[in-house]
Amino acid sequence: MIKGETHGTASNDPRGGLKDCGDAPLARGLPIFPALRAKPAVKLRILVKSWGSSVANHASPAANAETAGDEPTRRDFIYVATGAMGAVGVAAVAWPFIDQMSPAADTLALSATEYDLAQVPEGQQVVIFWRGKPVFIRHRTPAEIAAAKKDDAASMRDPQTDADRVIQANGQPGKAEYLVVEASCTHFGCVPTFGGGSFGGWLCACHGSVYDTAARIRSGPAPQNLIVPPYTYTSGTVVKIG
Amino acid sequence: MSGPSTYVPKSGFEQWLDKRLPVMRLMHDSFIDYPTPRNLNYFWTFGAILTLCLITQVVTGIVLAMHYTASVDLAFDSVQRIKRDVPFGWLIQSIHATGASMFFLAVYIHMFRGLYYGSYKAPRELLWIIGVAIYLAMIITAFLGYVLPWGQMSFWGATVITNFFTAVPIVGTPIQQWLMGGFAIDNPTLTRFFSLHYLLPFVIFGLVILHVWALHVTGQNNPDGVEVKDKADTVPFTPYATVKDLVSVAFFVLMFAAFVFFLPDALGHPDNYIPADPLKTPPHIVPEWYLLPFYAILRAIDFSIGPISAKLGGLLLMVGAIGVLVALPWLDTSKVRSMRYRPLARIFFVIFVVVCGALGWAGGQSPDKVIWQSSSFRIEGQATGPGGAAQTYVGAGVTLEAAEKAFEKEKAKVVAAGAAPQSSTVTTPFQFKVTQFSQLLTLYYFAFFLLILPILGLRETPGRVPETIAKAIGAKHAAAAAPDREA
């Protein structure tokens, strides 16, 4: 397809040597000397050999890498060293362009939020945002807590007791009446709705995962219980999430 | 394929140009005098249609970017503004949105064409693999673009897709957060998706150049799958292929226009007219139609295999469904290229096409939808009668709820008669759900590539392949000239 050079014959072409490039269509279009084109293959061979002989050199320290033709030369060492430095340089330049996509400082700055649980009446729940994600805060009724406690020993996919579900980030026990969980189904991230499913808790309508009153996975495809975000009570009913 | 150049520069300027930048020569040799097999059918016009699709998407997309605002607060409104206020915005937006579907429709026909006529076989393996890369880039571009209008499906589609990554052990969640630029789909996600959605079509453009280059090195395959041997087998690209392409493009544009003007929303989801709400998940999240088969494969895996969870297994199979296409040139062991001469392979191919369509259907359904069940639900209750005699009563229904309702009614009657209900047993019928159907279809999808094509190539007896394209055409014409003789 590239036929630009068909007009200049090899004899009057100042670059010369093009005839030797063979018939490969790409090579015909590029003014590269055959010697240079042949080099990479030789280079590779030397590199492979130098790997082997460097191992051998440990065995016989008398061997001199500078002498024989097949042995790696100082120039080969420079090739490898330059290539290695180049690779490090490329990685160093690439990293800022990759890392810029990570959560930015202002996004991370939002990673803690405070909320006064006293605002939530018993039997109700609120949804607040933490790190841009919705979080359920449910003020559980005694009946809900009792139902969750009753099932503590039941067979579950992700077994946890009800007490474990309301534990604070510092390991202190939390308040059983306030359940704080991320409002995204551990299957594919849909928001479950309370009051669905046969365990009195949440139902994710997307693929039918059912959570109980402690937001533990009881049936459906989700692999885990709804995630409890790290939180601590700062005073009385004020909770700090994150 | 391209022999010696036949380009003769006419004017003085053309001669001047040809010595400095032989671009006219390249065009002449690639698209005017380029020898094309003379037996090409209309399935070979989809390259031209796809080029048109790519150009359409790039041009309309550049225009839309002039009016679109990539911000969670403004994105939805800016798209509505394009549709209502921007001069001809309704037209350009509609072309772009419909164009995505048209692009995929054309690429699927193009790919099935390659599959049927063995266009992936030596020496065209790389041509095929570049094509798979283009297809993959198209999928990513389409997904990114679908997020931009920031409707409910945009948001929740993006949530579900980025959640795929959490299936990968250890590195999954960090990768997901890196992609989203935060802990949930939010403004940083939208702006980067917009940037990448603008970038990728140019990557596709570069891949298309490689695709066409590889095509012009090996030459086109053809319906008989016989390599071009001499000049009698070919006709010049212009006017033969050019005109055929134009006829096809005309019909395609007609259909395209029908969607743009009369059914602009037929291929989209109505939920995307609701602004994105991170607190409310639509009851049924589905991707666009062209990705439904992969969605069905993803959801088909509802069981874990050893350490591989259902979530990861589904993800691996979905990626594998495209990955297997890369290996296809080496999986098909048949020496015969075109399925025109492979009677058995042809049957399996037709089943494969139907399976792909069925996967698309399954991907759009709720996974719990019951397709078929062996009988109705039956609840049998035992009761002790007034005299101590045992009696039974039965409630039946198509669903468990219906059976329970009927059962309660019967129970009330028994109680009214003075009996004391003791216990009850539920008989659950066998149910064939969308998930099981998807599993069967997924099994065939992979079996077609990994079992059927490798084994069939070694076992089947192919038909007689003509020696040359010219002879294949000659035989066809002879048969057409004397139709009575066969009857």
XYZ file of C-alpha atoms in Angstrom:
729
model
C 0.000 0.000 0.000
C 2.828 2.413 0.714
C 4.536 2.856 -2.562
C 6.155 6.259 -2.312
C 9.634 4.962 -2.993
C 8.788 3.159 -6.217
C 9.704 6.379 -8.014
C 13.252 6.635 -6.725
C 15.450 3.798 -7.951
C 17.975 2.344 -5.604
C 20.895 3.685 -7.642
C 20.029 7.363 -7.333
C 18.679 7.143 -3.838
C 21.141 8.830 -1.511
C 20.128 6.595 1.350
C 21.105 3.494 -0.597
C 20.782 -0.037 0.653
C 16.992 0.042 0.441
C 17.012 -2.844 -1.984
C 18.201 -5.096 0.802
C 15.187 -4.426 2.940
C 13.255 -7.290 1.421
C 9.701 -7.160 0.164
C 7.886 -6.501 3.404
C 5.512 -3.633 2.545
C 6.201 -1.711 5.734
C 9.965 -1.943 5.456
C 9.888 -0.642 1.899
C 8.444 2.609 3.074
C 10.934 3.266 5.850
C 14.476 4.568 5.271
C 16.196 2.316 7.756
C 19.548 0.689 7.196
C 19.467 -3.088 7.056
C 22.211 -3.292 9.659
C 20.090 -1.396 12.161
C 17.018 -3.457 11.339
C 18.893 -6.659 12.036
C 20.158 -5.393 15.339
C 17.164 -6.069 17.642
C 17.242 -9.802 17.013
C 20.955 -9.957 17.746
C 20.436 -7.772 20.793
C 17.825 -10.111 22.135
C 20.108 -13.072 21.634
C 22.922 -11.332 23.485
C 20.573 -10.375 26.297
C 19.410 -13.938 26.706
C 23.007 -15.159 26.664
C 24.186 -12.518 29.103
C 21.522 -13.693 31.513
C 22.834 -17.209 31.290
C 26.507 -16.275 31.466
C 26.027 -13.976 34.423
C 24.786 -17.006 36.240
C 27.760 -18.954 34.908
C 30.160 -16.194 35.935
C 29.329 -16.815 39.539
C 30.456 -20.361 39.098
C 33.779 -19.435 37.407
C 34.984 -15.973 38.361
C 37.858 -16.274 35.888
C 35.538 -15.856 32.889
C 35.829 -12.431 31.346
C 32.685 -10.902 29.885
C 34.695 -8.568 27.645
C 36.476 -11.148 25.511
C 34.477 -13.595 23.396
C 32.030 -12.506 20.701
C 29.065 -14.281 22.209
C 29.790 -12.959 25.680
C 28.000 -9.783 26.762
C 30.010 -6.662 26.161
C 30.185 -3.405 28.054
C 27.923 -1.949 25.377
C 25.301 -4.622 26.096
C 25.454 -3.685 29.745
C 24.866 -0.042 28.807
C 21.898 -1.087 26.647
C 20.291 -2.972 29.516
C 21.076 -0.264 32.069
C 19.678 2.463 29.804
C 16.584 0.406 29.099
C 16.044 -0.226 32.796
C 16.464 3.475 33.634
C 14.070 4.319 30.804
C 11.472 1.932 32.205
C 11.813 3.491 35.658
C 11.438 6.943 34.094
C 8.303 5.917 32.179
C 6.786 4.455 35.342
C 7.638 7.625 37.310
C 5.930 9.800 34.711
C 2.954 7.440 34.328
C 2.175 7.265 38.037
C 0.818 10.842 38.459
C -1.441 10.264 35.474
C -2.776 7.055 37.000
C -3.048 8.275 40.576
C -4.947 11.448 39.637
C -8.011 9.232 39.302
C -7.933 8.167 42.973
C -10.354 9.878 45.402
C -9.250 13.518 45.725
C -8.476 15.336 48.976
C -11.864 17.046 49.128
C -13.608 13.734 48.557
C -11.565 12.152 51.343
C -12.250 15.167 53.575
C -15.911 14.213 53.543
C -15.116 10.824 54.970
C -16.418 11.643 58.461
C -19.918 12.843 59.290
C -21.786 13.428 62.551
C -25.431 12.769 63.259
C -27.678 13.052 66.309
C -29.605 9.801 66.569
C -32.213 11.354 68.877
C -33.879 12.740 65.738
C -34.936 9.249 64.667
C -38.210 8.109 66.259
C -38.557 4.479 67.293
C -39.537 2.179 64.433
C -38.327 4.674 61.840
C -35.176 5.013 59.821
C -33.327 7.865 58.152
C -30.913 7.816 55.249
C -27.886 10.058 55.515
C -24.917 10.452 53.200
C -21.468 9.363 54.227
C -18.689 9.522 51.623
C -21.379 10.099 48.995
C -22.967 6.774 49.905
C -26.367 6.444 51.553
C -26.339 5.035 55.099
C -29.385 3.671 56.954
C -29.826 4.685 60.585
C -32.641 2.611 61.999
C -34.155 3.087 65.440
C -35.189 -0.485 66.059
C -38.225 -1.494 68.095
C -37.738 -3.991 70.943
C -39.551 -6.558 68.773
C -37.015 -6.099 65.958
C -34.106 -6.437 68.344
C -35.642 -9.549 69.909
C -36.204 -11.076 66.454
C -32.582 -10.431 65.523
C -31.246 -11.834 68.821
C -33.433 -14.913 68.498
C -31.728 -15.768 65.175
C -28.170 -15.259 66.446
C -27.495 -18.984 66.289
C -29.323 -19.596 63.007
C -27.419 -20.751 59.961
C -26.296 -17.717 57.947
C -24.047 -16.979 54.984
C -22.137 -14.291 56.890
C -22.670 -15.266 60.565
C -22.677 -12.405 63.076
C -24.542 -11.944 66.343
C -26.853 -9.010 66.837
C -24.386 -7.520 69.337
C -21.669 -7.617 66.648
C -23.930 -5.640 64.337
C -24.111 -2.595 66.634
C -20.504 -2.581 67.814
C -18.554 0.687 67.658
C -15.360 1.195 65.657
C -13.306 1.299 68.880
C -14.589 -2.142 69.891
C -16.969 -0.784 72.534
C -20.527 -2.110 72.425
C -22.948 0.250 70.722
C -26.647 0.835 71.373
C -28.864 -2.071 70.350
C -31.720 0.241 69.368
C -29.673 2.104 66.747
C -28.558 0.064 63.741
C -26.160 1.894 61.399
C -25.508 0.162 58.054
C -24.496 1.187 54.546
C -27.559 1.308 52.337
C -26.071 -0.627 49.469
C -26.700 -4.266 48.801
C -23.443 -6.231 48.920
C -24.402 -7.928 45.655
C -24.319 -5.132 43.080
C -24.920 -2.006 45.129
C -28.674 -1.366 44.870
C -30.474 0.310 47.785
C -32.594 -2.272 49.672
C -36.055 -1.326 50.956
C -37.206 -1.917 54.509
C -40.304 -4.003 55.087
C -39.725 -6.513 52.314
C -38.694 -10.147 52.479
C -39.620 -12.787 54.999
C -37.219 -11.777 57.809
C -38.804 -8.474 58.779
C -35.803 -6.483 57.511
C -34.737 -5.316 54.093
C -35.314 -6.632 50.591
C -33.139 -5.718 47.625
C -35.461 -5.646 44.647
C -32.634 -5.900 42.109
C -31.791 -9.556 42.558
C -33.877 -10.561 45.569
C -31.423 -10.474 48.476
C -33.245 -10.582 51.842
C -31.761 -9.067 55.020
C -33.118 -9.508 58.558
C -33.703 -6.849 61.251
C -29.960 -6.776 61.988
C -29.332 -6.308 58.215
C -27.751 -9.754 57.961
C -28.034 -11.572 54.645
C -30.542 -14.381 55.001
C -31.384 -15.384 51.421
C -30.624 -14.299 47.871
C -27.372 -13.786 45.979
C -25.621 -11.147 48.164
C -22.384 -12.506 49.654
C -22.250 -10.392 52.851
C -24.351 -8.643 55.482
C -24.992 -4.946 54.880
C -21.725 -3.287 55.818
C -21.546 -1.516 59.193
C -19.523 1.669 58.642
C -16.961 2.519 61.335
C -18.672 4.781 63.861
C -18.338 5.903 67.486
C -20.658 7.696 69.881
C -19.087 11.070 70.657
C -21.642 12.009 73.323
C -25.017 10.577 74.310
C -26.806 9.980 71.039
C -24.425 11.845 68.710
C -22.653 9.425 66.419
C -19.602 10.106 64.278
C -19.384 7.946 61.157
C -15.998 7.532 59.496
C -3.132 -8.522 -2.001
C -2.318 -5.137 -3.473
C -0.234 -5.785 -6.533
C 1.881 -3.205 -8.303
C 0.338 0.239 -8.204
C -1.706 1.248 -11.216
C -1.957 4.881 -10.233
C -0.989 7.320 -12.969
C -0.797 10.944 -11.802
C -2.521 13.074 -14.431
C -2.069 16.764 -13.715
C 1.226 18.465 -12.961
C 0.105 19.010 -9.365
C -0.683 15.330 -8.881
C 2.787 14.414 -10.149
C 4.332 16.978 -7.813
C 2.305 15.665 -4.883
C 2.940 12.009 -5.695
C 6.728 12.499 -5.410
C 6.341 14.132 -1.988
C 3.335 12.510 -0.305
C 1.741 9.689 -2.306
C -1.595 10.028 -0.557
C -3.528 10.027 -3.856
C -1.751 6.822 -4.808
C -2.724 5.264 -1.478
C -6.380 6.211 -1.998
C -6.353 4.995 -5.601
C -4.801 1.652 -4.731
C -6.993 1.136 -1.638
C -10.400 2.278 -2.795
C -10.446 2.596 -6.607
C -8.369 -0.094 -8.241
C -8.244 -2.379 -5.196
C -9.123 -5.910 -6.381
C -12.164 -7.310 -4.549
C -13.425 -10.887 -4.889
C -16.223 -10.879 -7.450
C -18.554 -13.118 -5.411
C -19.026 -10.788 -2.435
C -22.618 -10.601 -1.183
C -24.423 -7.858 0.730
C -23.002 -9.063 4.037
C -19.724 -7.567 2.833
C -21.150 -4.051 2.835
C -21.185 -3.706 6.623
C -17.625 -2.378 6.702
C -18.859 0.687 4.864
C -21.953 0.924 7.095
C -19.801 0.728 10.226
C -17.477 3.443 8.932
C -20.533 5.604 8.435
C -21.716 4.806 11.972
C -18.367 5.769 13.490
C -18.245 9.059 11.582
C -21.862 9.807 12.569
C -21.161 9.175 16.251
C -17.988 11.289 16.235
C -19.595 14.246 14.417
C -22.813 14.274 16.482
C -20.794 13.649 19.643
C -18.503 16.629 19.072
C -21.592 18.807 18.580
C -23.282 17.465 21.742
C -20.133 18.152 23.775
C -20.546 21.839 22.906
C -23.848 21.919 24.815
C -23.454 19.227 27.451
C -22.364 19.976 31.022
C -20.580 17.202 32.892
C -21.725 17.937 36.436
C -24.098 15.939 38.635
C -26.263 19.036 39.164
C -26.455 20.084 35.531
C -25.932 16.997 33.355
C -29.570 15.842 33.243
C -30.887 19.344 32.612
C -28.273 20.093 29.973
C -29.350 17.021 27.992
C -32.988 18.121 28.278
C -31.928 21.593 27.141
C -30.223 20.060 24.092
C -33.452 18.226 23.275
C -35.747 21.240 23.775
C -33.869 24.513 23.295
C -30.701 24.012 21.246
C -31.427 24.518 17.504
C -31.684 21.028 15.978
C -30.487 19.611 19.282
C -33.451 17.198 19.256
C -32.197 15.827 15.949
C -28.514 15.601 16.797
C -29.097 14.102 20.251
C -31.512 11.575 18.785
C -29.040 10.605 16.054
C -26.304 10.100 18.642
C -28.441 8.033 21.030
C -30.030 5.943 18.270
C -26.688 5.786 16.472
C -25.196 3.753 19.300
C -27.828 1.056 18.769
C -27.398 1.175 14.993
C -23.635 0.859 15.411
C -24.058 -2.293 17.494
C -26.691 -3.732 15.162
C -24.272 -3.339 12.258
C -21.292 -4.680 14.188
C -23.234 -7.788 15.247
C -24.194 -8.557 11.636
C -20.579 -7.904 10.637
C -19.304 -10.298 13.340
C -21.797 -13.064 12.583
C -20.813 -12.693 8.921
C -17.157 -13.229 9.884
C -18.150 -16.217 12.007
C -20.208 -17.877 9.278
C -17.765 -17.415 6.428
C -14.673 -18.197 8.544
C -13.158 -14.757 8.069
C -11.092 -15.264 11.237
C -9.048 -18.122 9.828
C -5.450 -17.905 8.630
C -4.174 -15.565 7.352
C -6.784 -13.226 8.840
C -6.350 -14.016 12.582
C -4.956 -10.608 13.438
C -7.586 -8.856 11.348
C -10.225 -10.661 13.440
C -8.477 -9.917 16.764
C -8.223 -6.207 15.925
C -11.946 -6.413 15.206
C -12.586 -7.917 18.665
C -10.540 -5.061 20.168
C -12.714 -2.558 18.301
C -15.827 -4.290 19.615
C -14.505 -4.180 23.186
C -13.674 -0.473 22.830
C -17.186 0.078 21.470
C -18.743 -1.611 24.521
C -16.732 0.538 26.925
C -17.508 3.705 24.955
C -21.218 2.902 24.880
C -21.297 2.194 28.614
C -19.488 5.465 29.425
C -21.796 7.394 27.118
C -24.930 5.919 28.679
C -23.895 7.360 32.069
C -23.644 10.942 30.773
C -27.396 11.867 30.653
C -27.379 11.147 34.414
C -30.795 9.506 34.520
C -31.757 6.706 36.887
C -30.530 3.958 34.522
C -27.300 5.902 33.910
C -26.564 6.114 37.606
C -27.603 2.622 38.636
C -26.108 1.011 35.547
C -22.802 2.649 36.473
C -23.213 1.509 40.093
C -23.811 -2.113 39.103
C -20.988 -2.175 36.539
C -18.396 -0.596 38.847
C -19.547 -3.014 41.548
C -18.378 -5.872 39.290
C -14.840 -4.970 40.279
C -15.525 -5.641 43.967
C -15.881 -9.303 42.978
C -12.119 -9.425 42.386
C -10.386 -10.495 45.618
C -8.154 -8.009 47.505
C -7.538 -5.429 44.739
C -11.203 -5.226 43.694
C -12.410 -2.485 46.032
C -9.347 -0.208 45.564
C -9.756 -0.543 41.781
C -13.448 0.294 42.073
C -12.689 3.418 44.136
C -9.953 4.424 41.715
C -12.378 4.140 38.800
C -15.091 6.100 40.610
C -12.730 8.686 42.102
C -14.571 8.335 45.405
C -16.628 5.892 47.399
C -19.748 6.027 45.240
C -20.736 7.110 41.743
C -20.549 10.900 41.951
C -19.263 14.011 40.229
C -15.652 12.799 39.818
C -17.031 9.670 38.114
C -19.188 11.668 35.719
C -16.411 14.041 34.640
C -13.922 11.255 33.964
C -16.501 9.183 32.125
C -17.186 12.201 29.910
C -13.477 12.680 29.222
C -12.964 9.006 28.386
C -16.142 8.852 26.323
C -14.644 11.620 24.174
C -11.268 9.894 23.962
C -12.245 6.323 23.095
C -13.819 6.944 19.659
C -10.433 8.186 18.504
C -8.850 5.020 19.835
C -11.488 3.124 17.856
C -10.601 5.210 14.830
C -6.953 4.205 15.175
C -7.924 0.546 15.528
C -10.149 0.825 12.442
C -7.157 2.061 10.433
C -5.196 -1.006 11.588
C -8.239 -3.201 10.785
C -8.469 -1.847 7.221
C -4.701 -2.046 6.800
C -4.652 -5.701 7.887
C -7.603 -6.323 5.560
C -5.771 -4.861 2.590
C -2.680 -6.949 3.303
C -4.511 -10.300 3.410
C -7.321 -9.336 1.056
C -11.003 -9.843 1.728
C -12.475 -13.203 2.499
C -15.524 -14.103 0.403
C -18.682 -16.237 0.651
C -16.960 -19.273 -0.864
C -13.972 -18.893 1.435
C -11.569 -19.595 -1.423
C -8.476 -17.396 -1.698
C -8.221 -15.141 -4.744
C -5.940 -16.882 -7.244
C -5.836 -14.631 -10.292
C -7.422 -11.622 -11.948
C -10.464 -13.625 -13.117
C -11.495 -13.893 -9.462
C -11.646 -10.170 -8.799
C -13.289 -6.941 -9.865
C -12.022 -3.423 -9.098
C -13.305 -1.856 -5.852
C -14.718 1.084 -7.788
C -17.341 0.933 -9.150
C -18.350 -2.614 -8.070
C -17.885 -2.587 -4.289
C -18.423 1.164 -3.981
C -21.855 1.043 -5.585
C -22.894 -2.080 -3.702
C -21.822 -0.395 -0.456
C -23.845 2.692 -1.341
C -27.010 0.662 -1.986
C -26.618 -1.019 1.392
C -25.837 2.261 3.140
C -28.979 3.795 1.613
C -31.196 1.079 3.091
C -29.415 1.242 6.416
C -29.782 5.017 6.633
C -33.478 4.611 5.834
C -33.939 2.348 8.843
C -31.710 4.595 10.961
C -33.866 7.598 10.037
C -37.055 5.705 10.853
C -35.785 5.260 14.422
C -34.439 8.814 14.712
C -37.652 10.471 13.552
C -40.401 8.097 14.621
C -39.060 5.881 17.426
C -36.312 7.900 19.128
C -36.960 6.329 22.546
C -37.867 2.825 21.415
C -34.387 1.463 22.121
C -33.826 3.330 25.387
C -35.209 2.776 28.874
C -37.972 5.090 30.158
C -36.338 5.256 33.608
C -33.544 7.330 32.135
C -35.995 10.225 31.953
C -35.937 10.288 35.775
C -32.962 12.258 37.136
C -30.380 10.130 38.946
C -31.257 9.546 42.592
C -28.591 7.838 44.721
C -31.249 6.934 47.315
C -33.691 5.156 45.064
C -32.855 2.097 43.023
C -35.114 1.337 40.058
C -36.794 -2.032 40.639
C -35.258 -3.556 37.537
C -31.840 -2.422 36.332
C -31.023 -3.435 32.772
C -28.308 -2.364 30.346
C -29.009 -1.296 26.755
C -30.223 -4.080 24.465
C -26.837 -4.682 22.855
C -25.275 -5.683 26.182
C -28.138 -7.864 27.427
C -26.553 -11.201 26.366
C -23.501 -10.466 28.521
C -25.722 -9.362 31.396
C -27.555 -12.692 31.146
C -24.239 -14.592 31.294
C -23.210 -12.533 34.333
C -26.406 -13.330 36.198
C -26.538 -16.960 35.090
C -23.920 -17.860 37.682
C -25.858 -17.938 40.946
C -23.715 -20.599 42.584
C -20.135 -20.527 43.837
C -17.495 -22.903 42.517
C -14.967 -23.677 45.252
C -13.222 -20.431 46.194
C -14.814 -18.547 43.281
C -17.929 -16.737 44.480
C -21.013 -16.491 42.287
C -20.266 -12.816 41.743
C -16.691 -13.435 40.573
C -17.691 -16.473 38.520
C -20.280 -14.448 36.631
C -17.761 -11.700 36.008
C -15.123 -14.149 34.735
C -17.592 -15.791 32.351
C -18.772 -12.429 31.048
C -15.193 -11.361 30.315
C -14.521 -14.847 28.943
C -17.436 -14.536 26.536
C -15.493 -11.834 24.684
C -12.082 -13.327 25.434
C -13.000 -16.597 23.726
C -13.435 -14.664 20.479
C -9.728 -13.781 20.558
C -8.835 -17.475 20.672
C -11.373 -18.411 17.995
C -8.911 -18.563 15.038
C -7.087 -21.366 16.837
C -10.162 -23.087 18.257
C -11.780 -23.771 14.891
C -9.858 -26.711 13.479
C -11.658 -26.961 10.156
C -9.594 -26.543 6.994
C -12.695 -25.345 5.158
C -13.237 -21.662 5.682
C -16.823 -20.966 4.623
C -19.739 -22.685 6.355
C -21.380 -22.707 2.927
C -19.423 -25.967 2.532
C -19.810 -27.165 6.128
C -23.358 -28.549 6.436
C -23.019 -29.613 10.093
C -21.258 -26.483 11.279
C -24.004 -24.474 9.620
C -26.652 -26.043 11.865
C -24.612 -25.372 15.008
C -24.043 -21.821 13.796
C -27.767 -21.169 13.388
C -28.362 -22.531 16.903
C -25.585 -20.245 18.137
C -27.254 -17.177 16.639
C -30.571 -18.169 18.229
C -28.804 -18.747 21.574
C -27.265 -15.263 21.422
C -30.713 -13.805 20.783
C -32.215 -15.849 23.626
C -29.444 -14.678 25.967
C -30.417 -11.141 25.041
C -34.022 -11.897 25.967
C -32.988 -13.546 29.253
C -30.800 -10.556 30.142
C -33.840 -8.301 29.971
C -36.022 -10.441 32.243
C -36.142 -10.675 36.009
C -33.925 -13.654 36.940
C -36.680 -15.116 39.129
C -39.270 -15.122 36.364
C -40.707 -18.626 35.995
C -40.693 -19.817 32.391
C -42.200 -23.234 33.049
C -43.224 -25.240 36.099
C -44.096 -28.906 36.350
C -47.334 -28.490 38.311
C -49.034 -26.131 40.726
C -48.031 -25.563 44.335
C -49.910 -27.902 46.683
C -50.381 -27.535 50.389
C -51.860 -30.557 52.122
C -53.135 -30.222 55.647
C -54.085 -32.901 58.164
C -56.810 -32.346 60.675
C -58.512 -34.375 63.347
C -62.272 -34.469 62.903
C -64.799 -34.031 65.717
C -65.014 -37.806 66.131
C -61.237 -38.243 66.187
C -61.145 -39.312 62.525
C -58.218 -37.981 60.457
C -59.066 -35.897 57.416
C -57.006 -34.041 54.835
C -57.625 -30.865 52.902
C -55.673 -29.338 50.011
C -54.945 -25.844 48.686
C -53.323 -25.477 45.282
C -52.188 -22.543 43.147
C -49.788 -21.524 40.408
C -47.711 -19.527 42.902
C -47.007 -20.277 46.551
C -49.045 -17.216 47.555
C -52.071 -18.439 45.601
C -51.736 -21.903 47.115
C -51.515 -20.433 50.622
C -54.622 -18.369 50.013
C -56.571 -21.397 48.778
C -55.228 -23.434 51.671
C -56.370 -20.870 54.263
C -59.842 -20.941 52.731
C -60.013 -24.742 53.002
C -58.648 -24.585 56.523
C -61.375 -22.148 57.540
C -63.977 -24.556 56.162
C -62.466 -27.481 58.097
C -62.320 -25.455 61.294
C -65.923 -24.365 60.775
C -66.839 -28.049 60.538
C -65.396 -28.574 63.994
C -62.075 -30.243 63.092
C -58.703 -29.316 64.641
C -55.913 -28.703 62.063
C -52.769 -30.637 62.941
C -49.951 -30.166 60.402
C -49.415 -29.296 56.775
C -46.905 -30.162 54.061
C -46.007 -28.015 51.037
C -45.261 -29.637 47.684
C -43.076 -27.317 45.579
C -43.141 -28.052 41.844
C -40.037 -27.983 39.676
C -39.628 -24.457 38.333
C -37.645 -23.529 35.224
C -36.642 -19.919 35.798
C -34.844 -17.358 33.666
C -31.653 -18.099 35.625
C -31.708 -21.788 34.664
C -32.512 -20.883 31.075
C -29.563 -18.464 31.053
C -27.337 -21.233 32.415
C -28.247 -23.559 29.545
C -27.711 -20.800 26.995
C -24.363 -19.818 28.550
C -23.332 -23.466 28.394
C -24.054 -23.582 24.653
C -22.328 -20.244 24.053
C -19.064 -21.569 25.459
C -19.524 -25.115 24.146
C -19.861 -23.720 20.619
C -16.377 -22.214 20.788
C -14.596 -24.629 23.119
C -16.096 -27.983 22.083
C -18.165 -27.873 18.908
C -15.824 -25.906 16.630
C -12.616 -27.748 17.668
C -14.183 -31.222 17.398
C -16.376 -30.586 14.370
C -13.412 -29.436 12.277
C -11.800 -32.837 12.757
C -14.914 -34.995 12.437
C -17.262 -33.516 9.824
C -17.170 -34.255 6.101
C -17.249 -30.927 4.323
C -18.915 -30.349 0.965
C -16.870 -29.968 -2.204
C -15.135 -26.595 -2.127
C -14.720 -24.967 -5.577
C -11.122 -24.486 -6.697
C -11.487 -20.838 -7.545
C -13.992 -18.044 -7.119
C -14.460 -17.865 -10.886
C -15.372 -21.584 -10.978
C -17.796 -21.169 -8.056
C -19.580 -18.426 -9.940
C -19.477 -20.415 -13.179
C -21.158 -23.388 -11.474
C -23.841 -21.135 -10.003
C -24.570 -19.581 -13.395
C -24.750 -22.979 -15.087
C -27.275 -24.131 -12.484
C -29.303 -20.979 -12.977
C -29.278 -21.335 -16.758
C -30.651 -24.876 -16.656
C -33.011 -25.044 -13.678
C -35.225 -27.734 -15.260
C -32.498 -30.297 -15.382
C -32.304 -30.580 -11.621
C -36.072 -30.767 -11.164
